[in-house]
């Protein structure tokens, strides 16, 4: 009987052709790089290119992750939505630090965005509620749109030789700084 390890090692990892990440040519603004990669994922026909893993912290400090979708992005941050009294709503109310992780397998790219989550206004939240399949003509006072206000980004471009290329951005009082990450991936 073949082991799980053997079965997993036989699965192809990434496509034979992937884009390169030229670390010397990245923009100063990480939002520009993110939006370019998101546009590439949309143009590729990837299913739900706006899907992301959202990590919050439980009351005990344990990381809790789940898949959600990116609703929008503007000067307030990267949007997602949920009920205020859901597990993630309660977790961000207690500790607003969170991370989003996007993964586009077709291009071997991933982006981690970390920052502080803030609730957006009721008008924005109710406008989002009205677009949901569960909307039945009445407002939902528990529905909330949140924005993750980024303080760090990490972009990873996979390579077949597993020498992945990573660039990290950090927000400072004077703007964004960025550099190639030279430590092993992980």
mmCIF file of N, CA, C and O in Angstrom, residues 3 24 58 63 65 74 87 92 94 99 101 111 119 136 144 154 167-168 171 177:
data_model
loop_
_atom_site.group_PDB
_atom_site.id
_atom_site.type_symbol
_atom_site.label_atom_id
_atom_site.label_comp_id
_atom_site.label_asym_id
_atom_site.label_seq_id
_atom_site.Cartn_x
_atom_site.Cartn_y
_atom_site.Cartn_z
ATOM 1 N N UNK A 3 2.078 4.928 0.724
ATOM 2 C CA UNK A 3 1.887 5.822 1.865
ATOM 3 C C UNK A 3 1.340 7.174 1.414
ATOM 4 O O UNK A 3 1.442 7.544 0.237
ATOM 5 N N UNK A 24 14.444 43.828 -7.525
ATOM 6 C CA UNK A 24 14.965 45.186 -7.714
ATOM 7 C C UNK A 24 13.940 46.095 -8.388
ATOM 8 O O UNK A 24 14.095 47.318 -8.374
ATOM 9 N N UNK A 58 -7.688 33.576 18.976
ATOM 10 C CA UNK A 58 -8.701 33.255 19.977
ATOM 11 C C UNK A 58 -8.374 34.002 21.273
ATOM 12 O O UNK A 58 -7.291 34.594 21.406
ATOM 13 N N UNK A 63 -3.922 30.891 17.088
ATOM 14 C CA UNK A 63 -4.319 31.332 15.752
ATOM 15 C C UNK A 63 -5.519 30.514 15.259
ATOM 16 O O UNK A 63 -5.569 29.297 15.447
ATOM 17 N N UNK A 65 -7.801 30.131 11.694
ATOM 18 C CA UNK A 65 -7.871 30.511 10.282
ATOM 19 C C UNK A 65 -9.134 29.955 9.648
ATOM 20 O O UNK A 65 -9.652 28.928 10.066
ATOM 21 N N UNK A 74 -9.663 49.764 -0.479
ATOM 22 C CA UNK A 74 -9.580 51.205 -0.699
ATOM 23 C C UNK A 74 -8.633 51.792 0.344
ATOM 24 O O UNK A 74 -7.893 51.043 0.991
ATOM 25 N N UNK A 87 -17.640 34.005 15.291
ATOM 26 C CA UNK A 87 -16.358 33.746 15.955
ATOM 27 C C UNK A 87 -15.311 34.770 15.517
ATOM 28 O O UNK A 87 -14.613 35.360 16.333
ATOM 29 N N UNK A 92 -11.881 39.587 16.385
ATOM 30 C CA UNK A 92 -11.269 40.866 16.005
ATOM 31 C C UNK A 92 -11.702 41.987 16.944
ATOM 32 O O UNK A 92 -10.965 42.963 17.112
ATOM 33 N N UNK A 94 -11.956 41.562 20.179
ATOM 34 C CA UNK A 94 -11.094 41.372 21.350
ATOM 35 C C UNK A 94 -9.628 41.663 21.044
ATOM 36 O O UNK A 94 -8.905 42.169 21.903
ATOM 37 N N UNK A 99 -4.076 38.474 9.962
ATOM 38 C CA UNK A 99 -3.343 38.299 8.707
ATOM 39 C C UNK A 99 -4.267 37.699 7.668
ATOM 40 O O UNK A 99 -5.131 36.879 7.991
ATOM 41 N N UNK A 101 -3.965 35.669 3.902
ATOM 42 C CA UNK A 101 -3.035 34.976 3.021
ATOM 43 C C UNK A 101 -3.762 34.606 1.738
ATOM 44 O O UNK A 101 -4.755 33.878 1.763
ATOM 45 N N UNK A 111 0.587 35.976 -1.164
ATOM 46 C CA UNK A 111 0.781 37.269 -0.507
ATOM 47 C C UNK A 111 0.190 37.168 0.888
ATOM 48 O O UNK A 111 -0.959 36.764 1.057
ATOM 49 N N UNK A 119 -13.682 48.042 12.074
ATOM 50 C CA UNK A 119 -15.012 47.943 11.485
ATOM 51 C C UNK A 119 -15.289 49.180 10.634
ATOM 52 O O UNK A 119 -14.906 50.293 10.998
ATOM 53 N N UNK A 136 -32.988 39.275 2.115
ATOM 54 C CA UNK A 136 -34.419 39.070 1.860
ATOM 55 C C UNK A 136 -35.194 40.380 1.949
ATOM 56 O O UNK A 136 -36.394 40.369 2.214
ATOM 57 N N UNK A 144 -21.345 43.136 9.405
ATOM 58 C CA UNK A 144 -20.259 44.099 9.511
ATOM 59 C C UNK A 144 -19.230 43.875 8.413
ATOM 60 O O UNK A 144 -18.807 42.750 8.183
ATOM 61 N N UNK A 154 4.100 40.333 2.702
ATOM 62 C CA UNK A 154 5.166 39.489 2.193
ATOM 63 C C UNK A 154 4.667 38.841 0.902
ATOM 64 O O UNK A 154 3.625 38.187 0.897
ATOM 65 N N UNK A 167 9.662 39.064 -1.043
ATOM 66 C CA UNK A 167 9.891 40.478 -0.738
ATOM 67 C C UNK A 167 8.954 40.856 0.395
ATOM 68 O O UNK A 167 7.759 40.558 0.341
ATOM 69 N N UNK A 168 9.506 41.510 1.418
ATOM 70 C CA UNK A 168 8.712 41.965 2.557
ATOM 71 C C UNK A 168 8.642 43.483 2.562
ATOM 72 O O UNK A 168 9.632 44.162 2.276
ATOM 73 N N UNK A 171 5.490 48.923 7.112
ATOM 74 C CA UNK A 171 5.043 50.309 7.196
ATOM 75 C C UNK A 171 5.760 50.993 8.343
ATOM 76 O O UNK A 171 5.818 50.472 9.458
ATOM 77 N N UNK A 177 8.816 50.543 3.595
ATOM 78 C CA UNK A 177 10.151 50.080 3.236
ATOM 79 C C UNK A 177 9.987 48.659 2.709
ATOM 80 O O UNK A 177 9.028 47.958 3.051
#
